[in-house]
């Protein structure tokens, strides 16, 4: 027996004071309404209604049960209304993790716009180069660069990052500009330490259509993009990072790209979140917003 349906039928019969009228409003045959009430009374082990040819009234047990049914159905309706409101007017807290350079350059400058559009959503932004774990850290969605491993998460592509090799004019005036990938071994290199592995990241190039991966030795290595950039700006050596992170310094002349013909293939950037059944309305609208601003602010 469907108890929720039985409660609904009982409440409708009492409110309509008629089996026939209740059946009509429920779009059910009168016989089905009668059978449901009989089965409910049998299940509860007590009569709920007194019936005559002209009147319909509740027994004492029926009155108590009827009041409980009204309260339960009212609470269910309220819960459904709350969810409906949340879908049309999303609210709640969204925890997000993203690389520092994307957070600082793209997301934070647009937060006022997000607040104006979704005033009832509270954002908690994790902005760093150390990737968070969605489950362990209680994160709702993450922005990640690179190829994605198989996952139960939904991934939406935001664009791509072009990786470049560059150095400051100061460094290049002292050490010259490398004319080939092979010449890098005679230059000072700054390595970036992956927060995921704790090891320096390989340097990647594309030479005559072939992918080239090189493990470079260095005197200095850091695990933060801002610190990595600063090492390059100070003339400590060559650095390899996203064009997006280096762009303002390339424009100002504080950095210069080298080995332009050997850029490696672009790296995809994506936002990941739980599948639609588990993602809240607030998470979904945040993801949609990120996809929207990425089209205009981020990448080709």
PDB file of C-alpha atoms in Angstrom:
ATOM      1  CA  UNK A   1       0.000   0.000   0.000  1.00  0.00           C
ATOM      2  CA  UNK A   2       1.186   3.477  -0.901  1.00  0.00           C
ATOM      3  CA  UNK A   3       0.796   5.184   2.478  1.00  0.00           C
ATOM      4  CA  UNK A   4       1.324   8.675   1.126  1.00  0.00           C
ATOM      5  CA  UNK A   5      -1.365   8.148  -1.490  1.00  0.00           C
ATOM      6  CA  UNK A   6      -3.695   6.692   1.133  1.00  0.00           C
ATOM      7  CA  UNK A   7      -3.185   9.742   3.389  1.00  0.00           C
ATOM      8  CA  UNK A   8      -3.878  12.065   0.457  1.00  0.00           C
ATOM      9  CA  UNK A   9      -7.077  10.196  -0.418  1.00  0.00           C
ATOM     10  CA  UNK A  10      -8.313  10.223   3.186  1.00  0.00           C
ATOM     11  CA  UNK A  11      -7.730  13.964   3.548  1.00  0.00           C
ATOM     12  CA  UNK A  12      -9.486  14.653   0.238  1.00  0.00           C
ATOM     13  CA  UNK A  13     -12.488  12.493   1.171  1.00  0.00           C
ATOM     14  CA  UNK A  14     -12.898  14.262   4.521  1.00  0.00           C
ATOM     15  CA  UNK A  15     -12.469  17.715   2.995  1.00  0.00           C
ATOM     16  CA  UNK A  16     -14.958  16.965   0.190  1.00  0.00           C
ATOM     17  CA  UNK A  17     -17.318  15.083   2.528  1.00  0.00           C
ATOM     18  CA  UNK A  18     -17.868  12.699  -0.338  1.00  0.00           C
ATOM     19  CA  UNK A  19     -16.172   9.693  -1.916  1.00  0.00           C
ATOM     20  CA  UNK A  20     -17.468  10.682  -5.329  1.00  0.00           C
ATOM     21  CA  UNK A  21     -16.268  14.304  -5.143  1.00  0.00           C
ATOM     22  CA  UNK A  22     -12.901  13.190  -3.793  1.00  0.00           C
ATOM     23  CA  UNK A  23     -12.518  10.714  -6.656  1.00  0.00           C
ATOM     24  CA  UNK A  24     -13.370  13.455  -9.150  1.00  0.00           C
ATOM     25  CA  UNK A  25     -10.763  15.896  -7.785  1.00  0.00           C
ATOM     26  CA  UNK A  26      -8.171  13.138  -7.665  1.00  0.00           C
ATOM     27  CA  UNK A  27      -9.018  11.942 -11.201  1.00  0.00           C
ATOM     28  CA  UNK A  28      -9.568   8.444  -9.869  1.00  0.00           C
ATOM     29  CA  UNK A  29     -12.483   5.991 -10.119  1.00  0.00           C
ATOM     30  CA  UNK A  30     -14.782   6.097  -7.066  1.00  0.00           C
ATOM     31  CA  UNK A  31     -14.170   2.391  -6.558  1.00  0.00           C
ATOM     32  CA  UNK A  32     -10.416   3.022  -6.240  1.00  0.00           C
ATOM     33  CA  UNK A  33     -10.996   5.675  -3.571  1.00  0.00           C
ATOM     34  CA  UNK A  34     -13.258   3.289  -1.644  1.00  0.00           C
ATOM     35  CA  UNK A  35     -10.711   0.457  -1.899  1.00  0.00           C
ATOM     36  CA  UNK A  36      -7.835   2.674  -0.709  1.00  0.00           C
ATOM     37  CA  UNK A  37      -9.764   3.802   2.384  1.00  0.00           C
ATOM     38  CA  UNK A  38     -10.773   0.216   3.192  1.00  0.00           C
ATOM     39  CA  UNK A  39      -7.177  -0.974   2.847  1.00  0.00           C
ATOM     40  CA  UNK A  40      -5.954   1.898   5.025  1.00  0.00           C
ATOM     41  CA  UNK A  41      -8.445   1.052   7.755  1.00  0.00           C
ATOM     42  CA  UNK A  42      -7.437  -2.603   7.542  1.00  0.00           C
ATOM     43  CA  UNK A  43      -3.767  -1.671   7.780  1.00  0.00           C
ATOM     44  CA  UNK A  44      -4.376   0.543  10.831  1.00  0.00           C
ATOM     45  CA  UNK A  45      -6.737  -1.972  12.409  1.00  0.00           C
ATOM     46  CA  UNK A  46      -9.453   0.590  13.183  1.00  0.00           C
ATOM     47  CA  UNK A  47     -12.305   2.378  11.383  1.00  0.00           C
ATOM     48  CA  UNK A  48     -11.515   5.930  10.345  1.00  0.00           C
ATOM     49  CA  UNK A  49     -14.868   7.023   8.890  1.00  0.00           C
ATOM     50  CA  UNK A  50     -18.530   6.659   9.799  1.00  0.00           C
ATOM     51  CA  UNK A  51     -20.583   6.308   6.645  1.00  0.00           C
ATOM     52  CA  UNK A  52     -24.291   6.667   6.020  1.00  0.00           C
ATOM     53  CA  UNK A  53     -26.334   7.406   2.927  1.00  0.00           C
ATOM     54  CA  UNK A  54     -26.177  11.153   3.622  1.00  0.00           C
ATOM     55  CA  UNK A  55     -23.379  11.861   6.089  1.00  0.00           C
ATOM     56  CA  UNK A  56     -19.683  11.191   6.452  1.00  0.00           C
ATOM     57  CA  UNK A  57     -17.807  11.753   9.713  1.00  0.00           C
ATOM     58  CA  UNK A  58     -14.577  10.775  11.385  1.00  0.00           C
ATOM     59  CA  UNK A  59     -14.274   8.351  14.259  1.00  0.00           C
ATOM     60  CA  UNK A  60     -12.180   9.467  17.249  1.00  0.00           C
ATOM     61  CA  UNK A  61      -9.204   7.488  15.913  1.00  0.00           C
ATOM     62  CA  UNK A  62      -9.936   8.836  12.434  1.00  0.00           C
ATOM     63  CA  UNK A  63      -9.907  12.443  13.666  1.00  0.00           C
ATOM     64  CA  UNK A  64      -6.489  11.967  15.260  1.00  0.00           C
ATOM     65  CA  UNK A  65      -5.113  10.231  12.185  1.00  0.00           C
ATOM     66  CA  UNK A  66      -6.661  12.848   9.876  1.00  0.00           C
ATOM     67  CA  UNK A  67      -4.926  15.663  11.802  1.00  0.00           C
ATOM     68  CA  UNK A  68      -1.591  13.832  11.533  1.00  0.00           C
ATOM     69  CA  UNK A  69      -2.119  13.286   7.803  1.00  0.00           C
ATOM     70  CA  UNK A  70      -2.829  16.980   7.279  1.00  0.00           C
ATOM     71  CA  UNK A  71       0.365  17.932   9.123  1.00  0.00           C
ATOM     72  CA  UNK A  72       2.479  15.424   7.178  1.00  0.00           C
ATOM     73  CA  UNK A  73       1.093  16.434   3.771  1.00  0.00           C
ATOM     74  CA  UNK A  74       1.471  20.104   4.645  1.00  0.00           C
ATOM     75  CA  UNK A  75       5.126  19.564   5.569  1.00  0.00           C
ATOM     76  CA  UNK A  76       5.751  17.706   2.294  1.00  0.00           C
ATOM     77  CA  UNK A  77       4.127  20.526   0.325  1.00  0.00           C
ATOM     78  CA  UNK A  78       6.241  23.094   2.174  1.00  0.00           C
ATOM     79  CA  UNK A  79       9.431  21.152   1.434  1.00  0.00           C
ATOM     80  CA  UNK A  80       8.531  20.931  -2.247  1.00  0.00           C
ATOM     81  CA  UNK A  81       7.699  24.641  -2.349  1.00  0.00           C
ATOM     82  CA  UNK A  82      11.084  25.435  -0.799  1.00  0.00           C
ATOM     83  CA  UNK A  83      12.834  23.396  -3.473  1.00  0.00           C
ATOM     84  CA  UNK A  84      10.806  25.071  -6.179  1.00  0.00           C
ATOM     85  CA  UNK A  85      11.807  28.480  -4.853  1.00  0.00           C
ATOM     86  CA  UNK A  86      15.446  27.368  -4.697  1.00  0.00           C
ATOM     87  CA  UNK A  87      15.373  26.399  -8.364  1.00  0.00           C
ATOM     88  CA  UNK A  88      13.923  29.750  -9.470  1.00  0.00           C
ATOM     89  CA  UNK A  89      15.853  31.775  -6.865  1.00  0.00           C
ATOM     90  CA  UNK A  90      18.977  29.725  -6.007  1.00  0.00           C
ATOM     91  CA  UNK A  91      20.348  30.094  -2.523  1.00  0.00           C
ATOM     92  CA  UNK A  92      22.795  28.424  -0.200  1.00  0.00           C
ATOM     93  CA  UNK A  93      26.555  28.014   0.078  1.00  0.00           C
ATOM     94  CA  UNK A  94      28.843  26.960  -2.780  1.00  0.00           C
ATOM     95  CA  UNK A  95      32.421  25.879  -2.045  1.00  0.00           C
ATOM     96  CA  UNK A  96      34.748  26.252  -5.025  1.00  0.00           C
ATOM     97  CA  UNK A  97      38.419  25.456  -5.597  1.00  0.00           C
ATOM     98  CA  UNK A  98      40.424  26.893  -8.495  1.00  0.00           C
ATOM     99  CA  UNK A  99      43.996  27.772  -9.532  1.00  0.00           C
ATOM    100  CA  UNK A 100      45.161  31.048  -8.046  1.00  0.00           C
ATOM    101  CA  UNK A 101      45.833  32.780 -11.357  1.00  0.00           C
ATOM    102  CA  UNK A 102      42.305  32.109 -12.631  1.00  0.00           C
ATOM    103  CA  UNK A 103      40.704  33.109  -9.359  1.00  0.00           C
ATOM    104  CA  UNK A 104      42.594  36.382  -9.078  1.00  0.00           C
ATOM    105  CA  UNK A 105      42.397  37.427 -12.725  1.00  0.00           C
ATOM    106  CA  UNK A 106      38.942  36.206 -13.767  1.00  0.00           C
ATOM    107  CA  UNK A 107      36.614  35.252 -10.914  1.00  0.00           C
ATOM    108  CA  UNK A 108      37.338  37.765  -8.135  1.00  0.00           C
ATOM    109  CA  UNK A 109      36.985  40.829 -10.430  1.00  0.00           C
ATOM    110  CA  UNK A 110      33.501  39.585 -11.445  1.00  0.00           C
ATOM    111  CA  UNK A 111      32.193  38.706  -7.973  1.00  0.00           C
ATOM    112  CA  UNK A 112      30.127  41.881  -7.680  1.00  0.00           C
ATOM    113  CA  UNK A 113      28.304  40.892 -10.851  1.00  0.00           C
ATOM    114  CA  UNK A 114      27.632  37.428  -9.432  1.00  0.00           C
ATOM    115  CA  UNK A 115      26.304  38.901  -6.183  1.00  0.00           C
ATOM    116  CA  UNK A 116      23.908  41.158  -8.069  1.00  0.00           C
ATOM    117  CA  UNK A 117      22.514  38.243 -10.049  1.00  0.00           C
ATOM    118  CA  UNK A 118      22.416  35.714  -7.200  1.00  0.00           C
ATOM    119  CA  UNK A 119      22.183  37.645  -3.912  1.00  0.00           C
ATOM    120  CA  UNK A 120      21.197  34.567  -1.863  1.00  0.00           C
ATOM    121  CA  UNK A 121      24.237  32.455  -2.784  1.00  0.00           C
ATOM    122  CA  UNK A 122      27.262  32.488  -0.478  1.00  0.00           C
ATOM    123  CA  UNK A 123      30.558  31.692  -2.231  1.00  0.00           C
ATOM    124  CA  UNK A 124      33.553  30.189  -0.461  1.00  0.00           C
ATOM    125  CA  UNK A 125      36.488  30.401  -2.877  1.00  0.00           C
ATOM    126  CA  UNK A 126      39.615  28.322  -2.500  1.00  0.00           C
ATOM    127  CA  UNK A 127      42.189  30.147  -4.627  1.00  0.00           C
ATOM    128  CA  UNK A 128      45.554  28.393  -4.665  1.00  0.00           C
ATOM    129  CA  UNK A 129      47.827  26.138  -6.689  1.00  0.00           C
ATOM    130  CA  UNK A 130      47.178  23.212  -4.337  1.00  0.00           C
ATOM    131  CA  UNK A 131      44.295  21.108  -5.707  1.00  0.00           C
ATOM    132  CA  UNK A 132      41.549  20.217  -3.249  1.00  0.00           C
ATOM    133  CA  UNK A 133      39.692  16.924  -3.030  1.00  0.00           C
ATOM    134  CA  UNK A 134      35.956  17.374  -3.595  1.00  0.00           C
ATOM    135  CA  UNK A 135      34.906  14.617  -1.211  1.00  0.00           C
ATOM    136  CA  UNK A 136      37.544  14.962   1.531  1.00  0.00           C
ATOM    137  CA  UNK A 137      37.492  18.767   1.584  1.00  0.00           C
ATOM    138  CA  UNK A 138      33.741  19.143   1.100  1.00  0.00           C
ATOM    139  CA  UNK A 139      34.121  21.069  -2.172  1.00  0.00           C
ATOM    140  CA  UNK A 140      31.124  21.519  -4.494  1.00  0.00           C
ATOM    141  CA  UNK A 141      33.017  22.207  -7.718  1.00  0.00           C
ATOM    142  CA  UNK A 142      36.582  22.717  -8.940  1.00  0.00           C
ATOM    143  CA  UNK A 143      38.347  24.305 -11.884  1.00  0.00           C
ATOM    144  CA  UNK A 144      41.196  22.156 -13.174  1.00  0.00           C
ATOM    145  CA  UNK A 145      43.747  22.377 -15.969  1.00  0.00           C
ATOM    146  CA  UNK A 146      45.078  19.449 -17.971  1.00  0.00           C
ATOM    147  CA  UNK A 147      43.572  16.249 -19.270  1.00  0.00           C
ATOM    148  CA  UNK A 148      40.999  14.773 -16.919  1.00  0.00           C
ATOM    149  CA  UNK A 149      41.051  11.234 -15.634  1.00  0.00           C
ATOM    150  CA  UNK A 150      37.869   9.161 -15.689  1.00  0.00           C
ATOM    151  CA  UNK A 151      35.536  10.432 -13.015  1.00  0.00           C
ATOM    152  CA  UNK A 152      31.978  10.269 -11.760  1.00  0.00           C
ATOM    153  CA  UNK A 153      31.981  14.064 -11.893  1.00  0.00           C
ATOM    154  CA  UNK A 154      30.486  16.131 -14.690  1.00  0.00           C
ATOM    155  CA  UNK A 155      33.128  18.120 -16.605  1.00  0.00           C
ATOM    156  CA  UNK A 156      32.401  21.211 -18.673  1.00  0.00           C
ATOM    157  CA  UNK A 157      35.123  22.646 -20.889  1.00  0.00           C
ATOM    158  CA  UNK A 158      35.966  26.303 -20.287  1.00  0.00           C
ATOM    159  CA  UNK A 159      38.718  26.750 -22.852  1.00  0.00           C
ATOM    160  CA  UNK A 160      42.423  26.084 -23.057  1.00  0.00           C
ATOM    161  CA  UNK A 161      45.737  27.367 -21.766  1.00  0.00           C
ATOM    162  CA  UNK A 162      48.731  27.971 -24.014  1.00  0.00           C
ATOM    163  CA  UNK A 163      52.034  27.259 -22.292  1.00  0.00           C
ATOM    164  CA  UNK A 164      55.002  29.421 -23.161  1.00  0.00           C
ATOM    165  CA  UNK A 165      58.668  29.701 -22.261  1.00  0.00           C
ATOM    166  CA  UNK A 166      59.838  33.171 -21.288  1.00  0.00           C
ATOM    167  CA  UNK A 167      62.373  35.239 -19.380  1.00  0.00           C
ATOM    168  CA  UNK A 168      62.996  38.812 -18.363  1.00  0.00           C
ATOM    169  CA  UNK A 169      64.969  41.202 -20.614  1.00  0.00           C
ATOM    170  CA  UNK A 170      67.529  41.393 -17.803  1.00  0.00           C
ATOM    171  CA  UNK A 171      68.160  37.642 -17.956  1.00  0.00           C
ATOM    172  CA  UNK A 172      68.266  37.583 -21.759  1.00  0.00           C
ATOM    173  CA  UNK A 173      70.763  40.464 -21.874  1.00  0.00           C
ATOM    174  CA  UNK A 174      73.085  38.572 -19.533  1.00  0.00           C
ATOM    175  CA  UNK A 175      72.684  35.021 -20.873  1.00  0.00           C
ATOM    176  CA  UNK A 176      71.339  35.391 -24.381  1.00  0.00           C
ATOM    177  CA  UNK A 177      68.217  33.884 -25.917  1.00  0.00           C
ATOM    178  CA  UNK A 178      68.110  30.094 -26.491  1.00  0.00           C
ATOM    179  CA  UNK A 179      67.829  29.290 -30.189  1.00  0.00           C
ATOM    180  CA  UNK A 180      66.642  25.693 -29.714  1.00  0.00           C
ATOM    181  CA  UNK A 181      65.210  23.356 -27.118  1.00  0.00           C
ATOM    182  CA  UNK A 182      68.576  21.638 -26.908  1.00  0.00           C
ATOM    183  CA  UNK A 183      70.210  24.915 -25.921  1.00  0.00           C
ATOM    184  CA  UNK A 184      68.193  25.039 -22.692  1.00  0.00           C
ATOM    185  CA  UNK A 185      70.805  22.892 -20.947  1.00  0.00           C
ATOM    186  CA  UNK A 186      73.191  25.832 -21.086  1.00  0.00           C
ATOM    187  CA  UNK A 187      70.680  28.181 -19.457  1.00  0.00           C
ATOM    188  CA  UNK A 188      69.462  28.835 -15.921  1.00  0.00           C
ATOM    189  CA  UNK A 189      66.062  27.223 -15.362  1.00  0.00           C
ATOM    190  CA  UNK A 190      63.418  27.872 -12.708  1.00  0.00           C
ATOM    191  CA  UNK A 191      61.329  24.807 -12.001  1.00  0.00           C
ATOM    192  CA  UNK A 192      57.728  24.739 -10.815  1.00  0.00           C
ATOM    193  CA  UNK A 193      56.953  22.122  -8.168  1.00  0.00           C
ATOM    194  CA  UNK A 194      53.645  20.343  -8.676  1.00  0.00           C
ATOM    195  CA  UNK A 195      51.452  20.510  -5.588  1.00  0.00           C
ATOM    196  CA  UNK A 196      49.887  17.227  -6.661  1.00  0.00           C
ATOM    197  CA  UNK A 197      53.135  15.213  -6.861  1.00  0.00           C
ATOM    198  CA  UNK A 198      55.644  17.314  -4.901  1.00  0.00           C
ATOM    199  CA  UNK A 199      58.091  17.024  -7.819  1.00  0.00           C
ATOM    200  CA  UNK A 200      59.233  19.554 -10.436  1.00  0.00           C
ATOM    201  CA  UNK A 201      57.011  19.566 -13.480  1.00  0.00           C
ATOM    202  CA  UNK A 202      58.499  18.495 -16.795  1.00  0.00           C
ATOM    203  CA  UNK A 203      59.063  21.104 -19.484  1.00  0.00           C
ATOM    204  CA  UNK A 204      57.051  20.416 -22.624  1.00  0.00           C
ATOM    205  CA  UNK A 205      57.635  21.446 -26.223  1.00  0.00           C
ATOM    206  CA  UNK A 206      56.548  20.601 -29.737  1.00  0.00           C
ATOM    207  CA  UNK A 207      59.480  20.229 -32.106  1.00  0.00           C
ATOM    208  CA  UNK A 208      58.715  19.579 -35.774  1.00  0.00           C
ATOM    209  CA  UNK A 209      55.336  18.122 -34.841  1.00  0.00           C
ATOM    210  CA  UNK A 210      56.750  15.833 -32.165  1.00  0.00           C
ATOM    211  CA  UNK A 211      55.975  16.204 -28.453  1.00  0.00           C
ATOM    212  CA  UNK A 212      59.166  16.663 -26.429  1.00  0.00           C
ATOM    213  CA  UNK A 213      59.186  16.239 -22.645  1.00  0.00           C
ATOM    214  CA  UNK A 214      62.257  17.353 -20.733  1.00  0.00           C
ATOM    215  CA  UNK A 215      63.225  17.024 -17.063  1.00  0.00           C
ATOM    216  CA  UNK A 216      65.255  20.095 -16.222  1.00  0.00           C
ATOM    217  CA  UNK A 217      67.678  20.689 -13.374  1.00  0.00           C
ATOM    218  CA  UNK A 218      67.493  24.014 -11.577  1.00  0.00           C
ATOM    219  CA  UNK A 219      68.967  25.980  -8.717  1.00  0.00           C
ATOM    220  CA  UNK A 220      65.575  27.405  -7.729  1.00  0.00           C
ATOM    221  CA  UNK A 221      62.144  25.767  -7.648  1.00  0.00           C
ATOM    222  CA  UNK A 222      58.835  27.042  -6.232  1.00  0.00           C
ATOM    223  CA  UNK A 223      55.301  25.708  -5.852  1.00  0.00           C
ATOM    224  CA  UNK A 224      53.305  28.929  -6.265  1.00  0.00           C
ATOM    225  CA  UNK A 225      52.491  30.685  -9.538  1.00  0.00           C
ATOM    226  CA  UNK A 226      52.988  34.193  -8.164  1.00  0.00           C
ATOM    227  CA  UNK A 227      56.374  33.262  -6.719  1.00  0.00           C
ATOM    228  CA  UNK A 228      57.281  31.507  -9.967  1.00  0.00           C
ATOM    229  CA  UNK A 229      56.460  34.617 -11.963  1.00  0.00           C
ATOM    230  CA  UNK A 230      58.480  36.749  -9.580  1.00  0.00           C
ATOM    231  CA  UNK A 231      61.528  34.531 -10.098  1.00  0.00           C
ATOM    232  CA  UNK A 232      61.232  35.134 -13.822  1.00  0.00           C
ATOM    233  CA  UNK A 233      60.716  38.870 -13.406  1.00  0.00           C
ATOM    234  CA  UNK A 234      63.808  39.077 -11.185  1.00  0.00           C
ATOM    235  CA  UNK A 235      65.912  37.560 -13.949  1.00  0.00           C
ATOM    236  CA  UNK A 236      66.751  34.374 -12.067  1.00  0.00           C
ATOM    237  CA  UNK A 237      66.157  32.168 -15.111  1.00  0.00           C
ATOM    238  CA  UNK A 238      63.781  30.906 -17.775  1.00  0.00           C
ATOM    239  CA  UNK A 239      60.258  29.954 -16.722  1.00  0.00           C
ATOM    240  CA  UNK A 240      57.498  27.980 -18.450  1.00  0.00           C
ATOM    241  CA  UNK A 241      53.897  28.798 -17.581  1.00  0.00           C
ATOM    242  CA  UNK A 242      50.533  29.663 -19.093  1.00  0.00           C
ATOM    243  CA  UNK A 243      50.354  32.590 -21.481  1.00  0.00           C
ATOM    244  CA  UNK A 244      47.322  33.711 -19.510  1.00  0.00           C
ATOM    245  CA  UNK A 245      49.401  34.145 -16.338  1.00  0.00           C
ATOM    246  CA  UNK A 246      52.258  35.838 -18.173  1.00  0.00           C
ATOM    247  CA  UNK A 247      50.106  38.034 -20.447  1.00  0.00           C
ATOM    248  CA  UNK A 248      50.259  41.363 -18.535  1.00  0.00           C
ATOM    249  CA  UNK A 249      54.046  41.069 -18.192  1.00  0.00           C
ATOM    250  CA  UNK A 250      54.465  40.213 -21.864  1.00  0.00           C
ATOM    251  CA  UNK A 251      52.430  43.312 -22.724  1.00  0.00           C
ATOM    252  CA  UNK A 252      54.459  45.554 -20.439  1.00  0.00           C
ATOM    253  CA  UNK A 253      57.756  44.143 -21.704  1.00  0.00           C
ATOM    254  CA  UNK A 254      58.823  42.774 -18.326  1.00  0.00           C
ATOM    255  CA  UNK A 255      58.838  39.262 -19.831  1.00  0.00           C
ATOM    256  CA  UNK A 256      59.657  38.077 -23.337  1.00  0.00           C
ATOM    257  CA  UNK A 257      58.628  34.786 -24.897  1.00  0.00           C
ATOM    258  CA  UNK A 258      61.404  32.610 -26.320  1.00  0.00           C
ATOM    259  CA  UNK A 259      61.298  29.439 -28.423  1.00  0.00           C
ATOM    260  CA  UNK A 260      57.966  30.596 -29.856  1.00  0.00           C
ATOM    261  CA  UNK A 261      58.013  27.935 -32.570  1.00  0.00           C
ATOM    262  CA  UNK A 262      58.203  25.101 -30.039  1.00  0.00           C
ATOM    263  CA  UNK A 263      55.090  25.780 -27.948  1.00  0.00           C
ATOM    264  CA  UNK A 264      53.545  22.550 -26.691  1.00  0.00           C
ATOM    265  CA  UNK A 265      49.915  21.669 -27.402  1.00  0.00           C
ATOM    266  CA  UNK A 266      47.347  23.745 -25.475  1.00  0.00           C
ATOM    267  CA  UNK A 267      46.150  22.410 -22.131  1.00  0.00           C
ATOM    268  CA  UNK A 268      42.382  22.160 -21.577  1.00  0.00           C
ATOM    269  CA  UNK A 269      40.737  23.871 -18.629  1.00  0.00           C
ATOM    270  CA  UNK A 270      37.483  22.554 -17.178  1.00  0.00           C
ATOM    271  CA  UNK A 271      35.082  22.918 -14.299  1.00  0.00           C
ATOM    272  CA  UNK A 272      34.011  19.722 -12.525  1.00  0.00           C
ATOM    273  CA  UNK A 273      31.028  19.136 -10.254  1.00  0.00           C
ATOM    274  CA  UNK A 274      28.748  16.280  -9.086  1.00  0.00           C
ATOM    275  CA  UNK A 275      26.249  14.894 -11.570  1.00  0.00           C
ATOM    276  CA  UNK A 276      22.953  16.691 -11.983  1.00  0.00           C
ATOM    277  CA  UNK A 277      21.125  14.547  -9.449  1.00  0.00           C
ATOM    278  CA  UNK A 278      23.533  15.537  -6.675  1.00  0.00           C
ATOM    279  CA  UNK A 279      24.343  19.137  -7.575  1.00  0.00           C
ATOM    280  CA  UNK A 280      22.258  21.843  -5.922  1.00  0.00           C
ATOM    281  CA  UNK A 281      20.616  24.632  -7.869  1.00  0.00           C
ATOM    282  CA  UNK A 282      23.190  27.053  -6.447  1.00  0.00           C
ATOM    283  CA  UNK A 283      26.076  24.925  -7.741  1.00  0.00           C
ATOM    284  CA  UNK A 284      24.468  24.651 -11.174  1.00  0.00           C
ATOM    285  CA  UNK A 285      24.000  28.400 -11.594  1.00  0.00           C
ATOM    286  CA  UNK A 286      27.568  29.034 -10.426  1.00  0.00           C
ATOM    287  CA  UNK A 287      28.882  26.572 -13.013  1.00  0.00           C
ATOM    288  CA  UNK A 288      26.754  28.198 -15.724  1.00  0.00           C
ATOM    289  CA  UNK A 289      28.108  31.603 -14.687  1.00  0.00           C
ATOM    290  CA  UNK A 290      31.726  30.417 -14.850  1.00  0.00           C
ATOM    291  CA  UNK A 291      31.135  28.970 -18.326  1.00  0.00           C
ATOM    292  CA  UNK A 292      29.587  32.285 -19.367  1.00  0.00           C
ATOM    293  CA  UNK A 293      32.428  34.506 -18.160  1.00  0.00           C
ATOM    294  CA  UNK A 294      35.053  32.107 -19.508  1.00  0.00           C
ATOM    295  CA  UNK A 295      33.716  32.703 -23.013  1.00  0.00           C
ATOM    296  CA  UNK A 296      34.302  36.435 -22.724  1.00  0.00           C
ATOM    297  CA  UNK A 297      37.241  36.686 -20.329  1.00  0.00           C
ATOM    298  CA  UNK A 298      39.288  33.533 -20.401  1.00  0.00           C
ATOM    299  CA  UNK A 299      40.312  31.524 -23.361  1.00  0.00           C
ATOM    300  CA  UNK A 300      39.615  30.751 -27.025  1.00  0.00           C
TER     301      UNK A 300
END
